[in-house]
Coordinates of C-alpha atoms and ligand atoms in Angstrom, one line a residue:
X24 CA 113.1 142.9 189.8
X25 CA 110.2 140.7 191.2
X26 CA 108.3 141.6 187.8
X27 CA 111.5 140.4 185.2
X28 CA 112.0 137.0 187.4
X29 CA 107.9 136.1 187.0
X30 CA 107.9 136.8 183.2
X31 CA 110.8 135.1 183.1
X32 CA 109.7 131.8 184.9
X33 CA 106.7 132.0 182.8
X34 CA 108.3 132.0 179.6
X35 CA 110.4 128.8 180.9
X36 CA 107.2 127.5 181.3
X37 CA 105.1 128.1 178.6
X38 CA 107.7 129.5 175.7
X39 CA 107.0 133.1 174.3
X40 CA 103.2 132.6 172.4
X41 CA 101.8 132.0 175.4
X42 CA 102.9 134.6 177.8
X43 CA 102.5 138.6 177.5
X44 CA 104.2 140.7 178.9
X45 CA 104.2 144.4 176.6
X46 CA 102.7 147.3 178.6
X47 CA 100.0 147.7 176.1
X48 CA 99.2 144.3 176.1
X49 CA 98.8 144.2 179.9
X50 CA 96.8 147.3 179.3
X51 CA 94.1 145.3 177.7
X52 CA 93.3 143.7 181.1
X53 CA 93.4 146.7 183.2
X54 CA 89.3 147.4 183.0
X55 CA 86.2 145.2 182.7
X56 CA 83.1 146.5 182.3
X57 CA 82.3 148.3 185.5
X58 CA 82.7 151.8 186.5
X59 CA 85.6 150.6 189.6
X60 CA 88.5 150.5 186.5
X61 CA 87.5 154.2 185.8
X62 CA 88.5 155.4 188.9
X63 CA 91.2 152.9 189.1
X64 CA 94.2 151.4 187.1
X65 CA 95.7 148.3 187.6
X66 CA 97.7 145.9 185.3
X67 CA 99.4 142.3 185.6
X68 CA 102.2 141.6 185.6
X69 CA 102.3 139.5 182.8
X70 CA 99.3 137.1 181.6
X71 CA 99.0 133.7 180.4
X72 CA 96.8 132.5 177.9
X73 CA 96.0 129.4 179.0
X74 CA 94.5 126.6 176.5
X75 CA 94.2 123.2 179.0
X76 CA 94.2 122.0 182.6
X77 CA 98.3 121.7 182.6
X78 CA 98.9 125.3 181.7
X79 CA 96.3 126.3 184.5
X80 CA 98.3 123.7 186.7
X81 CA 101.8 125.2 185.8
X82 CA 100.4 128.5 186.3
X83 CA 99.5 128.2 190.0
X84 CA 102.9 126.6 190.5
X85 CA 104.7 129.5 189.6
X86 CA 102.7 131.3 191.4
X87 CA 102.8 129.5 194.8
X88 CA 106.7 129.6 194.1
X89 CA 107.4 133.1 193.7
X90 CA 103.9 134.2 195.4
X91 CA 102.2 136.2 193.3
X92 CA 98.4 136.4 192.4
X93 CA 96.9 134.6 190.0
X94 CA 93.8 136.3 188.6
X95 CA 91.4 134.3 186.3
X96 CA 89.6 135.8 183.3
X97 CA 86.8 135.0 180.9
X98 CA 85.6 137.7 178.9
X99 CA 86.1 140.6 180.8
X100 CA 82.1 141.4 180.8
X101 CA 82.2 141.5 184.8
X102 CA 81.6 144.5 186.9
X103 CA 82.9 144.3 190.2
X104 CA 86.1 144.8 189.2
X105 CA 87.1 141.0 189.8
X106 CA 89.0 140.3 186.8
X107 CA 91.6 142.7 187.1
X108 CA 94.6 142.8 189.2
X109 CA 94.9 145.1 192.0
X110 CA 98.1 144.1 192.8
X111 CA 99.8 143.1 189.8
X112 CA 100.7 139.2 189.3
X113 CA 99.5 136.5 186.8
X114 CA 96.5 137.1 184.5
X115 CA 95.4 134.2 183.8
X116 CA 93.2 134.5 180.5
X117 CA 90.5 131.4 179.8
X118 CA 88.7 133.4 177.2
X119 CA 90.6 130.9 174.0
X120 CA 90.1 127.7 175.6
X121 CA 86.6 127.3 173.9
X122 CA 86.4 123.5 173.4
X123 CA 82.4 122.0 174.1
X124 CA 83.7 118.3 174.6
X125 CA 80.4 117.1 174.7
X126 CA 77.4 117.7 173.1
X127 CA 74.5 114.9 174.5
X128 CA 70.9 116.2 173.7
X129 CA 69.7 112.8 174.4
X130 CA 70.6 113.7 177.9
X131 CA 69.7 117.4 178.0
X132 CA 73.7 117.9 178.9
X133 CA 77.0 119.7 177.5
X134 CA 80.5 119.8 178.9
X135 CA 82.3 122.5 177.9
X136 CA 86.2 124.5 178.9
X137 CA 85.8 127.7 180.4
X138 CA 86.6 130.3 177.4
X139 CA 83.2 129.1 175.7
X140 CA 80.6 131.7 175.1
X141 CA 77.1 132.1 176.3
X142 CA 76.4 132.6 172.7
X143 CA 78.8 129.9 171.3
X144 CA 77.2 127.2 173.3
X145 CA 73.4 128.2 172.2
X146 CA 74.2 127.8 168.5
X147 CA 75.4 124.9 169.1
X148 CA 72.7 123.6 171.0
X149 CA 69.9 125.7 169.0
X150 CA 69.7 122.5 166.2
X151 CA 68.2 120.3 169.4
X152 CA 66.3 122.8 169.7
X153 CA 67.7 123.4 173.3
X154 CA 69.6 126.0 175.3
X155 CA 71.1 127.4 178.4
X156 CA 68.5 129.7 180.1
X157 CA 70.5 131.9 182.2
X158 CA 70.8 135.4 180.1
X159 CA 73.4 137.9 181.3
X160 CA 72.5 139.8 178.4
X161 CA 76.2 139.9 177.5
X162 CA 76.2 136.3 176.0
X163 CA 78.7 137.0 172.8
X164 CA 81.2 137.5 175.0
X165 CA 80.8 136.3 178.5
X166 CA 82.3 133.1 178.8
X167 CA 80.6 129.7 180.9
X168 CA 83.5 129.6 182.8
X169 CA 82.6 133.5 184.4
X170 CA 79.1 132.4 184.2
X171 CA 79.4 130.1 186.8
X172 CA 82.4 132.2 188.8
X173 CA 80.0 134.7 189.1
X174 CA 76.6 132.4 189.7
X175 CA 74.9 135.0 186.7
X176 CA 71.7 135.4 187.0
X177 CA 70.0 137.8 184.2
X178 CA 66.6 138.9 183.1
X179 CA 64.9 135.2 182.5
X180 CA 66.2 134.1 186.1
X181 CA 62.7 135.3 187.4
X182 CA 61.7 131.8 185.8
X183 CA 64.6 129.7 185.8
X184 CA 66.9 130.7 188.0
X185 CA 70.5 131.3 188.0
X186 CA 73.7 129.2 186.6
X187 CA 73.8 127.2 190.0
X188 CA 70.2 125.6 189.0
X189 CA 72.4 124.4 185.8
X190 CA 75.9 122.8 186.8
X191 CA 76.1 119.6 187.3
X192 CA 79.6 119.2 187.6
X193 CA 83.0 121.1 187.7
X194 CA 86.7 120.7 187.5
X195 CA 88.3 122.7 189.2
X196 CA 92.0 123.3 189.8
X197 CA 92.8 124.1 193.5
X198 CA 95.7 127.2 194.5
X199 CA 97.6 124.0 195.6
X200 CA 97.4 122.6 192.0
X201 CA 95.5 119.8 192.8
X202 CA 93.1 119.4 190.1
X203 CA 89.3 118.1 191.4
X204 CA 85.8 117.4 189.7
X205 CA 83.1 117.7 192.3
X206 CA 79.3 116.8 191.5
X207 CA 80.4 113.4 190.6
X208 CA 83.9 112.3 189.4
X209 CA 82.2 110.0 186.2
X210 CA 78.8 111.3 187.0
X211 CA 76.5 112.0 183.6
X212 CA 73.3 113.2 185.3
X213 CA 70.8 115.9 185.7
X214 CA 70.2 115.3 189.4
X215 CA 72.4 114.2 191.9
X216 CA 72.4 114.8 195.8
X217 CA 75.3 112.4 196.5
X218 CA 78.0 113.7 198.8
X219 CA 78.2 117.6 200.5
X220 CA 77.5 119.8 197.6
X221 CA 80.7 121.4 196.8
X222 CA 80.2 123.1 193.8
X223 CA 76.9 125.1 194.6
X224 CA 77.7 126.0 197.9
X225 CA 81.5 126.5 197.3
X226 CA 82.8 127.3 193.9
X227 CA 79.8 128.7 191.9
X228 CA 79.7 131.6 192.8
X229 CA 83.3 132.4 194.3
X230 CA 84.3 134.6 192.0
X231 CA 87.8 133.1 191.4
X232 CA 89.1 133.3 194.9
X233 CA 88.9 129.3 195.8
X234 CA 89.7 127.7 192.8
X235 CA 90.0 127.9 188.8
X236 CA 87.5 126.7 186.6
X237 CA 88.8 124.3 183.9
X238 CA 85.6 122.1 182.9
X239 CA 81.7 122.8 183.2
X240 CA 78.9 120.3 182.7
X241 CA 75.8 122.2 182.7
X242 CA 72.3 120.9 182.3
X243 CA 70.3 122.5 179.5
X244 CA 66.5 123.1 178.7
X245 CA 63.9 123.1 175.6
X246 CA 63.5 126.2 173.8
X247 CA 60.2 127.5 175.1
X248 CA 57.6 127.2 171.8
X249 CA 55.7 130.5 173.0
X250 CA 56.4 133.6 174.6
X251 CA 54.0 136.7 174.6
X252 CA 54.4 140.1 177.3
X253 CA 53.1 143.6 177.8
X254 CA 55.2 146.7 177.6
X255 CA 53.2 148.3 180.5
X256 CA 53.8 152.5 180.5
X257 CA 52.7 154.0 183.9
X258 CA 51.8 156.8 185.1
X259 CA 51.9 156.0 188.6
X260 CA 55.4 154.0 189.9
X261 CA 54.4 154.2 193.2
X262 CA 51.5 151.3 192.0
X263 CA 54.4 149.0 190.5
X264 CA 54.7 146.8 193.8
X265 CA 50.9 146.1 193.7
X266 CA 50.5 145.3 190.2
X267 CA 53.4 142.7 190.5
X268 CA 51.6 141.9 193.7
X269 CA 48.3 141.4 192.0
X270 CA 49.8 139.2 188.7
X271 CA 51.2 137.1 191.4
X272 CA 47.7 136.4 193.3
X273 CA 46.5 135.8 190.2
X274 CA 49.0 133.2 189.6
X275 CA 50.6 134.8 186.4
X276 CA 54.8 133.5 186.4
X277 CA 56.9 135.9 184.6
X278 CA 59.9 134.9 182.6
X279 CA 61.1 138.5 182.5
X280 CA 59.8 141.4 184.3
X281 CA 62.4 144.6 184.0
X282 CA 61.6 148.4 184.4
X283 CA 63.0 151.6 183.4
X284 CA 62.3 154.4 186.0
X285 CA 61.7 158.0 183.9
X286 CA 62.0 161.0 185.8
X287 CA 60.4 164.0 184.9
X288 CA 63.7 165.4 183.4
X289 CA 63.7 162.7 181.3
X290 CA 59.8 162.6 179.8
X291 CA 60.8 164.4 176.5
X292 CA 63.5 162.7 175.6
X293 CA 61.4 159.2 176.4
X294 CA 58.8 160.5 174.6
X295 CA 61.0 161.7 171.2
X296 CA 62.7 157.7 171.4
X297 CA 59.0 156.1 171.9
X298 CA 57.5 158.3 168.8
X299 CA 54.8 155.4 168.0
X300 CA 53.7 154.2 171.2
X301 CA 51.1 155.8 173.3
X302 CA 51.9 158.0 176.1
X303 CA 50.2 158.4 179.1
X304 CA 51.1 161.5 181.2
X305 CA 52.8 161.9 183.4
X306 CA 55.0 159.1 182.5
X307 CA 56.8 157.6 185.1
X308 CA 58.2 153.8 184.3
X309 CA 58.1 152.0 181.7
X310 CA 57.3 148.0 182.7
X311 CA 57.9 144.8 180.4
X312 CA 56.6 141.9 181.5
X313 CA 57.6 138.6 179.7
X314 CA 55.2 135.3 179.4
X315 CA 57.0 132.0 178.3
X316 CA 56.5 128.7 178.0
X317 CA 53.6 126.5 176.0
X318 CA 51.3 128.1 173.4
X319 CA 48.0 127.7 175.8
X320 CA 49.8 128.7 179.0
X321 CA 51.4 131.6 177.8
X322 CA 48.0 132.8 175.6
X323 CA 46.4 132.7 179.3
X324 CA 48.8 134.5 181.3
X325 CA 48.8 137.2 178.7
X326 CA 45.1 137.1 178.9
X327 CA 45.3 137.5 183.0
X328 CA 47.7 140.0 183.2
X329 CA 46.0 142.6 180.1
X330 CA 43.1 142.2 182.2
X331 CA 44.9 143.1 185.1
X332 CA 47.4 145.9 184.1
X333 CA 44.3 147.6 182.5
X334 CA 43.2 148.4 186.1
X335 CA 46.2 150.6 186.8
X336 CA 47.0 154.2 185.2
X337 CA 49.2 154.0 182.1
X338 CA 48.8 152.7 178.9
X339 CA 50.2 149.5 177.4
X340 CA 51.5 148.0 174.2
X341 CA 51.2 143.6 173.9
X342 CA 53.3 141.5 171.7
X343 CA 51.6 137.9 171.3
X344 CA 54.0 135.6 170.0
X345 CA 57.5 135.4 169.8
X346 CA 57.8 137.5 166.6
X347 CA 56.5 140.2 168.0
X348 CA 58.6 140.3 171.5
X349 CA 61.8 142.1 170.1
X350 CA 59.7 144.9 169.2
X351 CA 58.9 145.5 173.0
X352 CA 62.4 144.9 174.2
X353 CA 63.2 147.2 171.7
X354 CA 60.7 149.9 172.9
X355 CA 62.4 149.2 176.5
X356 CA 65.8 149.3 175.2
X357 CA 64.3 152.9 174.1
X358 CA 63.2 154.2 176.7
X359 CA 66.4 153.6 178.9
X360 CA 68.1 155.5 175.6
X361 CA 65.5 158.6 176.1
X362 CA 66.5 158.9 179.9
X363 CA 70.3 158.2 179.3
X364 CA 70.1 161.7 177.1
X365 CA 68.5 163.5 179.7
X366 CA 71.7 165.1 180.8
X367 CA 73.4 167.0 178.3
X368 CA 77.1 166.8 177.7
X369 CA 77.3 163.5 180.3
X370 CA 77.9 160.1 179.2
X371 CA 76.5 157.0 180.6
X372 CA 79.3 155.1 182.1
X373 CA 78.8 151.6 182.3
X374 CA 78.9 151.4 186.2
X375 CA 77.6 148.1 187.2
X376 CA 75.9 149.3 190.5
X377 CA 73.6 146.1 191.1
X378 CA 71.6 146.9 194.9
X379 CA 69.1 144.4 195.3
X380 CA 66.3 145.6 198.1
X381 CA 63.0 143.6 199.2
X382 CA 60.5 143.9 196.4
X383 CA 58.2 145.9 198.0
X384 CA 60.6 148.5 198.8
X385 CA 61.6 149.0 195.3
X386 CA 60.2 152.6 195.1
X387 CA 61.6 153.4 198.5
X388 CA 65.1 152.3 197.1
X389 CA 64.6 154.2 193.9
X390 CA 63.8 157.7 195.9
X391 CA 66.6 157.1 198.0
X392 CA 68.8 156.5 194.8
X393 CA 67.4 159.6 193.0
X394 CA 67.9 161.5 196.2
X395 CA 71.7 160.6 196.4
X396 CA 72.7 161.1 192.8
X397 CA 70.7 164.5 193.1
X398 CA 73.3 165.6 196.0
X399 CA 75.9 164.3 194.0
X400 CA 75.1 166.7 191.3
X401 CA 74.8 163.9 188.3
X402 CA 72.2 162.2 186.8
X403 CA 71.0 158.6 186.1
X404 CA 69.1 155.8 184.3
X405 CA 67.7 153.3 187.0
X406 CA 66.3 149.8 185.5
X407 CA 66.7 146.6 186.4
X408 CA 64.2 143.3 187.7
X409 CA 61.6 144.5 189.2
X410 CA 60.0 141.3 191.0
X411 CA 63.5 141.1 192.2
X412 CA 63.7 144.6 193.7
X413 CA 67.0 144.2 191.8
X414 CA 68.5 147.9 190.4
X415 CA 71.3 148.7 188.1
X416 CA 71.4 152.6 188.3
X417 CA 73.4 153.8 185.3
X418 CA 75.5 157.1 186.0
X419 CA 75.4 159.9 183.4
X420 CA 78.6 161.4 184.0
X421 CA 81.0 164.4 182.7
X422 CA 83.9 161.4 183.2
X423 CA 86.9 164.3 182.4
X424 CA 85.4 166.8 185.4
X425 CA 87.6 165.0 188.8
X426 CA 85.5 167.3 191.4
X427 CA 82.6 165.3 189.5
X428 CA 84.3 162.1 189.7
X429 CA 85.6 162.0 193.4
X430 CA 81.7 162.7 194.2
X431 CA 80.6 159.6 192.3
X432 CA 82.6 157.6 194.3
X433 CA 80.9 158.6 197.0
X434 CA 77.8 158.3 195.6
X435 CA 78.5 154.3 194.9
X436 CA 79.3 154.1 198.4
X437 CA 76.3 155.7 199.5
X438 CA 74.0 153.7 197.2
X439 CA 75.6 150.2 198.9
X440 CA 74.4 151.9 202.5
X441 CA 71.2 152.7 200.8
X442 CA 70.8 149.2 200.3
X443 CA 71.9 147.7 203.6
X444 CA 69.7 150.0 205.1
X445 CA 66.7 149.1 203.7
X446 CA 67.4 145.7 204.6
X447 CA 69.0 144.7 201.0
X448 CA 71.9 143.3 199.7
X449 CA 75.0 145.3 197.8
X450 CA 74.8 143.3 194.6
X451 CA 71.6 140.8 193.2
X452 CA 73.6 139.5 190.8
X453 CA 77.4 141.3 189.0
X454 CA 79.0 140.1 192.4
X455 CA 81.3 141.5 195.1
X456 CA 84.5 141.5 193.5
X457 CA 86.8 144.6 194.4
X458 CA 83.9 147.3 194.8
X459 CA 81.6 145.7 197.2
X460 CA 84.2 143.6 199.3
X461 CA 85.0 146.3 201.6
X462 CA 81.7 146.1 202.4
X463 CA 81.2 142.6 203.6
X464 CA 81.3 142.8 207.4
X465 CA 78.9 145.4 207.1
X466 CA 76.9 143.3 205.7
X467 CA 77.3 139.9 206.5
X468 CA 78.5 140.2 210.2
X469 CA 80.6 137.1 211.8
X470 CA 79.8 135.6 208.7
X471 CA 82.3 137.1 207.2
X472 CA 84.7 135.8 209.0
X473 CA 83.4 132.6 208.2
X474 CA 84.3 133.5 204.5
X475 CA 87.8 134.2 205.5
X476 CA 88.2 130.9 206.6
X477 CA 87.0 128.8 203.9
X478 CA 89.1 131.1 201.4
X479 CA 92.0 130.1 204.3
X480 CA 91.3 126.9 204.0
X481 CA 91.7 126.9 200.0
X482 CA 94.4 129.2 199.8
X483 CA 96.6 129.7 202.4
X484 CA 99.0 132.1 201.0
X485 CA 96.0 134.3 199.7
X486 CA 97.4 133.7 196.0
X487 CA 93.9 133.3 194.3
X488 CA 92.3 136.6 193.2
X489 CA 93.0 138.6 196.1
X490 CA 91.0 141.1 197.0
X491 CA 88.0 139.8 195.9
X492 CA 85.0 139.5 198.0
X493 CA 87.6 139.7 200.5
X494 CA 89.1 143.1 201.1
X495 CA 93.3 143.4 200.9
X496 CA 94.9 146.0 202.7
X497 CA 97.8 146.2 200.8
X498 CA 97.0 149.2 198.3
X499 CA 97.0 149.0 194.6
X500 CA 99.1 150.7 192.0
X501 CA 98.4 154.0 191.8
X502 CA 96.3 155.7 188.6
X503 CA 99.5 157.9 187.3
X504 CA 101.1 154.1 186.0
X505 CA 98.2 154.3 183.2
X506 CA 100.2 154.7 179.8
X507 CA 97.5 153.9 177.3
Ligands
LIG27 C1 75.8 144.8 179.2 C2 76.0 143.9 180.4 C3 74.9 143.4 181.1 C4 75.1 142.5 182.1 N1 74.0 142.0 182.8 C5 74.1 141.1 183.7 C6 73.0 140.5 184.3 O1 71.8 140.8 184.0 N2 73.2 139.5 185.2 C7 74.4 139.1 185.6 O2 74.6 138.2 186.4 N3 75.5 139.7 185.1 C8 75.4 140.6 184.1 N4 76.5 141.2 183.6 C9 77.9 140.9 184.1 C10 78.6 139.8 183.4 O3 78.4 139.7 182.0 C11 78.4 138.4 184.0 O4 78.6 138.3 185.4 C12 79.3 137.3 183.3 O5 78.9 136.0 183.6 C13 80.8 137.4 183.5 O6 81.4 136.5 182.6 P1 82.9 136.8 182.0 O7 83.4 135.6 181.3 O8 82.9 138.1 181.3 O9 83.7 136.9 183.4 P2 84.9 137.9 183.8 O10 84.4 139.3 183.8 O11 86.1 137.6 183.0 O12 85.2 137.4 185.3 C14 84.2 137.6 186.3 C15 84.7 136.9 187.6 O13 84.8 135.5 187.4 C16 86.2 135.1 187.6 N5 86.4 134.0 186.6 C17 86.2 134.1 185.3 N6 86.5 133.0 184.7 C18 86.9 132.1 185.7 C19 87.2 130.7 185.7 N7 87.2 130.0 184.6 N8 87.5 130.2 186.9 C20 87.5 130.9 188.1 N9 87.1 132.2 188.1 C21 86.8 132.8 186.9 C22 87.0 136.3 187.5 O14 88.2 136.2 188.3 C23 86.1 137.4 188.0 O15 86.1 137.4 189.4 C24 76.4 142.1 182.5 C25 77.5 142.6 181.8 C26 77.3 143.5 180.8 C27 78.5 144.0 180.0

């Protein structure tokens, strides 16, 4: 069997430790942390844990040789679906290879292998007193090397932007097994505009379909000294737009600006998690804005923006220094817990749903949303980046009811149209990976054809990640192969 000869060229390869190949093993990589692996169950192969450039090197040779997919894995926090395997093959898991080769504060740089953490690479930058600003808000187990396969962006990106503002370099190892570093083969720097830029507009970003990431230098920044926000709770959403509108005019740059939305179902329960905080009523999102940076600049954005959110219906809780900010993220952290129990007997399944719709549509996209999940017959928790116009809506879901469950798909395909339709994007930030790819043509055009060829170009024989960002149309195994 196809299956029996790849297990047993890998463990020529790599000996037993390295290579697993037990059903329940390989049932450890059927899911990440998206709905999609609800609906669907897929498993490997086999999978290889790989520790260095060579195993990733042998990998791919086996591969090309008895073509099968390859499908590379960091921690398994994605939700797109793209670190599973829709169609069986080699799982290639990065998440041990955790090395940080080099640590150079002097010039605001790290290299690191691709199984480090977020987390793991800000402790061991925190004694410079520096770090890696992109937050994914999954940082103890996200790895760098899915960071940048995924371009994450996060809550702070509203300031910083996303990983592609922070690699400097990568090596990568082609599906031909060539192994490459683009942004400079020796290069050591924190700007660089040498050469076409292959790793921004190429391989950050691609998800694992072009190449596999084996080495990361990434730029890093000073801890900010200050940071200060508002927990702004409104009683008017539909204002939202122009009270971003208005901090903006007034020149006020967020670091983080996220919102809850609270439906009317959902009041009571906000108001039994929130017991301290002032309500206004009715209560219909709840706003934190974020202010970083130094001491005087922060204290004055704080200033601006107290005087300007006191113009708008609501009322508002401030934090002014850094001590105080978990208590707000805390209170928002809340709130998205009061309207996630607003649906007795459901469950909030982790769904990953990431439309992203012109900022001043935000409310229009939120309506639309509600509307959908009401004909569905479910309930949700929309939050998300509000200067963005960037919305995760969070299902609450009766998971073991199928009627329910073949509805929700539905749904998700419903909130993707939602999105193109109001002249948005399918994902702001988790990526396309299996759930959004069929979706591409629709809304890219000829330019997803163009995709098709650069991923041609790479990978002739389609061996990297298949089915990622770019449909397949062979079908996957089918949901009755789950044993565990
Ligand atoms: C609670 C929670 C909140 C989140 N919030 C955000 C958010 O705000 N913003 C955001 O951007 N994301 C968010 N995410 C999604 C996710 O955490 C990030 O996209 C993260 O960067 C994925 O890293 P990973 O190591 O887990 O990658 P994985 O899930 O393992 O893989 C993700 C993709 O990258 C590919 N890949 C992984 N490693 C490599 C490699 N070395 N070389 C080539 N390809 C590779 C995989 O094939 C897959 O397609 C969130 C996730 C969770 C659980």
């Amino acid at each position: 069997m196809a299956s029996e000869l790849l297990q047993k060229r890998l463990y020529e390869e790599f000996g037993r430790e390295q290579v697993l190949t037990a059903k329940e093993e390989l049932a450890c990589y059927s899911y990440d942390s998206g709905i999609y692996t609800l609906f669907h169950y897929f498993t490997p192969d086999a999978a290889v844990l790989a520790k260095s450039v060579d195993d990733v090197v042998k990998t791919l040779a086996v591969a090309r040789e008895l073509k099968v997919p390859v499908i590379p894995r960091g921690g398994g926090t994605g939700q797109a679906g793209g670190a599973i395997a829709p169609t069986g093959g080699i799982l290639l898991d990065l998440s041990a290879w955790k090395a940080i080769e080099q640590l150079t504060p002097e010039d605001y740089q790290a290299f690191v292998r691709p199984g480090v953490t977020l987390d793991e690479l800000n402790k061991a930058l925190a004694p410079y007193g520096l770090y890696l600003p992109p937050d994914p808000s999954s940082g103890s187990a996200c790895t760098i090397g899915g960071m940048v396969a995924n371009n994450t962006a996060g809550q702070r990106s509203l300031k910083y932007g996303a990983m592609d503002r922070f690699v400097m370099a990568l090596e990568v190892v082609l599906p031909t097994g060539e192994v490459v570093t683009v942004g400079g083969k020796q290069a050591r720097v924190i700007k660089s505009v040498s050469g076409l830029d292959l790793k921004t507009g190429l391989f950050i970003g691609s998800e694992g379909i072009l190449g596999v990431i084996t080495g990361i230098r990434v730029k890093v920044a000073p801890v900010p000294p200050a940071r200060a926000g508002i927990l702004f709770l409104s009683s008017d959403r539909k204002a939202i737009p122009a009270l971003i509108r208005k901090l903006y005019e007034a020149k006020v740059v967020f670091s983080a600006c996220e919102f809850v939305l609270v439906q009317p179902s959902a009041e009571i329960a906000v108001a039994r998690n929130l017991p301290d905080t002032p309500l206004p009523s009715p209560l219909e999102m709840v706003l934190l804005m974020e202010f970083e940076g130094n001491p005087s600049g922060v204290a004055w954005e704080l200033d601006t923006a107290r005087k300007i959110v006191a113009g708008f219906k609501g009322t508002y809780s401030i934090a002014e220094n850094k001590e105080d900010m978990p208590r707000l993220w805390l209170l928002l952290d809340e709130a998205e817990g009061g309207v996630m129990s607003s649906r007795p007997g459901a469950k909030r399944v982790p769904g990953g749903e990431d439309i992203v719709v012109p900022p001043s549509l935000l409310i229009e996209a939120l309506e639309g949303i509600q509307q959908l999940v009401g004909i569905a017959g479910v309930s949700c928790v929309n939050f998300g980046h509000a200067v963005f116009g960037n919305i995760h809506t969070g299902l609450l879901l009766k998971a073991d009811d199928t009627e329910e469950m073949k509805r929700v798909e539905t749904l998700i395909a419903d909130i993707h149209t939602l999105a193109i339709a109001l002249e948005g994007s399918t994902t702001g930030e988790h990526g396309t990976g299996l759930v959004r790819s069929p979706l591409m043509t629709q809304e890219h055009g000829p330019a997803a054809e163009i995709m098709k060829r650069v991923k041609n170009l790479f990978d002739p024989d389609n061996i990297l990640n298949p089915g990622k960002i770019l449909p397949i149309d062979r079908p996957g195994r089918s949901a009755e192969e789950k044993t565990c």
